[in-house]
Structure formats: structure tokens, C-alpha cells
Amino acid sequence: MNQKVSASLKDALVGEMSNLRAFAVSLCGDKERADDLVQETLYKAWNHLDSFREGTNLKAWLFTILRNTYFSERRKRRREVEDADGTYAAKLSTQPEQHGHMDLQDFREALAELPDDQREALILVGAAGFSYEEAAEISDCAIGTIKSRVNRARNRLGESLGASGEEFDKGLASALASAGPGGR
Amino acid sequence: MDLSAGNASGDASNDAPGKVAGHGKAAADDKRGLSSDLQGHIGRQLRAAFDEVAREPIPDRFLQLLKDLEESGSKK
């Protein structure tokens, strides 16, 4: 079907792969599943490259395919297993990612406990570098919806990290004291 | 969770002028929910978690997949 994919488009595809993987891992919290998602996304992208207009935002296009794949699988799974959320959360808490630094581990777990839509919005805006507008297009919702999801996600993360975060407060206070007032 | 609480219970003698300013800012931000320090912390953790994966080398299976797709046109 797409025998003649331009070399530059293929290079661009390869160039976005690392970001796409990082998005998948952050979104689903499970590296193996994330790589399956990326694989599926690449298949779909390749087979629909004719619907991609070269010169437009390839990264956003790929992220859209990946998140649509993820969410449709989640919906399917939810129909199959009634407490999909419960089993998913349990799986995450018993099988933490092994590759991470320990100081990121708590954060990853807190992130995994967010509702899907909030986690997605936070990653898109806070880590993947998309504007609110781009994130809204990727998630197919209004900009205001993205903003409120990001806010709710932040507040929730703040609660779960802050609740166990007396150490963090102390560490941060001393870091701030040594860094001086120049910061943000 | 709120830094201002930590400051209040911490060593007042440690307080640098910059910290006092930060304290005021955090208190103002509390009206909207989180202190700016905690927001900053969350932002950094979020990017760190993302970047850690993004910096890993691309698994061969994906490069191989693209090669296969290129050769066969499409697959699956």
C-alpha cells in the first residue's frame, strides 16, 4: 500500500520513536505493554501514512494514534473484566517498573493511580512538550477540559506525594535554601 | 505537603531572605491548590520519568518492523 514512503518521512518516524515510547510507558505504566502499543502504533501509522499530510505535526499524529489505541484497548478490557481499574492498579503496585531510579518509583506509582484522562493530559502538557491546544486536539476534547484535567492531576499528585512527603518537604526546603531565590 | 508548614516548623534561623519571598509566593499559590514548589517538583519528576525512557536506545524490534514494512509495503 505504501511502497513509496519518502526517506525523509521514514527518518522522521524513526526520530519520533523515542518520544513515542516514553509516552507509552508513562501512559500505561508497563514497559512490555508500552512496547506492544508502540508496535501497534507503527503498524497503523505505516498503513495510514497516506492520510498524514507531510509538513504537519508528525509527533502529534503518532501520539494521537497511540492514545486512541490505548484507550480503545482499555475500553475493551473494561467490558471484559468488570473491575479493570482495580486489577490494573493492583498489577501496577505489585509489579513496579524495574528500570527506574528509586526516587522516581513513588512518582511513577502515584502517576499510575491517576484517572487515565488526567494522566494523559498531564504527560502531554508536562512532559511531551505539547501546548494545551495540541493536547486538546490529540485527546479530541476542548482546551478547557485539558486545562482542568491537568490541574486535577497536579492536585491529586500533590496530595499523594505530599501525604508521604515530609522527607520531600525537608529535602526541598534545604535545596531551595542552598539554591537561593533565583529559581522559578 | 505545603512548604510553608515545613518552614514554620523548621529552623527559622535558616531562613534566607529569598526563602521568605518564596514562602509568600507559595501561600498565594495555595489559593489555587498547590504551592509552586510542589508544582515544580511534580513537573521535574514527570519529565524525569519521561526522559529516562526517551533516552533509551530504540529497541531493534521497531527498527526491524519498519524495515519489514518497507519491504512488504504493509503487513498484518
Coordinates of N, CA and C in Angstrom, one line a residue, chain A residues 22-29 70 88 92 104-124 127 153-154 156-158 160-161, chain B residues 42 45-47 49-50:
Chain A
A22 N 8.4 6.8 25.2 CA 8.3 7.4 26.6 C 6.8 7.7 26.9
F23 N 6.1 8.2 25.9 CA 4.7 8.5 26.1 C 3.9 7.2 26.5
A24 N 4.2 6.1 25.8 CA 3.5 4.9 26.0 C 3.8 4.3 27.4
V25 N 5.0 4.4 27.8 CA 5.4 3.9 29.2 C 4.8 4.7 30.2
S26 N 4.8 6.1 30.0 CA 4.2 7.0 31.0 C 2.7 6.7 31.1
L27 N 2.1 6.5 30.0 CA 0.6 6.3 29.9 C 0.2 5.0 30.5
C28 N 0.8 3.9 30.2 CA 0.3 2.7 30.7 C 1.1 2.1 31.8
G29 N 2.2 2.6 32.1 CA 2.9 2.2 33.3 C 3.6 0.8 33.3
Y70 N -4.5 2.9 22.8 CA -4.5 2.6 24.3 C -5.9 2.6 24.9
Y88 N -5.9 -3.5 37.3 CA -4.8 -2.8 36.7 C -4.0 -2.1 37.8
L92 N -0.1 -2.9 38.8 CA 0.9 -1.9 38.8 C 1.6 -1.8 40.2
L104 N 12.2 7.9 41.6 CA 11.1 8.1 40.7 C 10.0 7.1 40.9
Q105 N 10.3 6.1 41.7 CA 9.4 5.0 41.8 C 8.1 5.4 42.4
D106 N 8.2 6.2 43.5 CA 7.0 6.7 44.1 C 6.2 7.5 43.2
F107 N 6.9 8.3 42.4 CA 6.2 9.2 41.5 C 5.5 8.4 40.4
R108 N 6.1 7.4 39.9 CA 5.5 6.5 38.9 C 4.2 5.9 39.4
E109 N 4.3 5.4 40.6 CA 3.1 4.8 41.2 C 2.0 5.8 41.4
A110 N 2.3 7.0 41.8 CA 1.3 8.0 42.0 C 0.7 8.4 40.7
L111 N 1.5 8.4 39.7 CA 1.1 8.8 38.3 C 0.1 7.7 37.8
A112 N 0.5 6.4 38.0 CA -0.3 5.3 37.6 C -1.7 5.3 38.2
E113 N -1.8 5.9 39.4 CA -3.1 5.9 40.1 C -4.0 7.0 39.7
L114 N -3.5 7.9 38.9 CA -4.4 8.9 38.4 C -5.4 8.3 37.4
P115 N -6.6 8.9 37.3 CA -7.5 8.5 36.2 C -6.8 8.7 34.8
D116 N -7.1 7.8 33.9 CA -6.5 7.8 32.6 C -6.4 9.2 31.9
D117 N -7.6 9.8 31.9 CA -7.6 11.1 31.2 C -6.8 12.2 31.8
Q118 N -6.7 12.2 33.1 CA -5.8 13.1 33.8 C -4.4 12.8 33.6
R119 N -4.0 11.6 33.6 CA -2.6 11.2 33.4 C -2.2 11.6 32.0
E120 N -3.1 11.3 31.1 CA -2.7 11.6 29.7 C -2.5 13.1 29.5
A121 N -3.4 13.9 30.0 CA -3.3 15.4 29.9 C -2.0 15.9 30.5
L122 N -1.7 15.4 31.7 CA -0.5 15.8 32.4 C 0.8 15.4 31.6
I123 N 0.8 14.2 31.1 CA 2.0 13.8 30.3 C 2.2 14.6 29.0
L124 N 1.1 14.8 28.3 CA 1.2 15.6 27.1 C 1.7 17.0 27.3
A127 N 5.2 16.8 30.0 CA 6.5 16.0 29.7 C 6.7 16.0 28.2
A153 N -5.0 16.6 37.9 CA -3.9 15.7 38.0 C -2.8 16.2 39.0
R154 N -2.5 17.5 38.8 CA -1.4 18.1 39.7 C -1.9 18.0 41.1
R156 N -4.0 16.1 42.6 CA -4.0 14.7 43.1 C -2.6 14.2 43.4
L157 N -1.7 14.5 42.4 CA -0.3 14.0 42.6 C 0.2 14.7 43.8
G158 N -0.1 16.0 44.0 CA 0.4 16.7 45.1 C 0.0 16.1 46.4
S160 N -1.0 12.9 46.9 CA -0.4 11.6 47.2 C 1.1 11.7 47.4
L161 N 1.8 12.6 46.8 CA 3.2 12.8 47.1 C 3.4 13.5 48.4
Chain B
I42 N 6.7 18.3 40.9 CA 5.9 17.4 40.1 C 6.3 17.5 38.6
Q45 N 9.7 15.7 38.2 CA 9.6 14.3 38.2 C 8.9 13.7 37.0
L46 N 7.9 14.4 36.5 CA 7.2 14.0 35.3 C 8.2 13.9 34.1
R47 N 8.9 15.0 34.0 CA 9.9 15.0 32.8 C 11.0 14.0 33.0
A49 N 10.8 11.1 34.5 CA 10.3 9.8 34.2 C 10.1 9.6 32.7
F50 N 9.7 10.6 32.1 CA 9.5 10.6 30.6 C 10.9 10.5 29.9

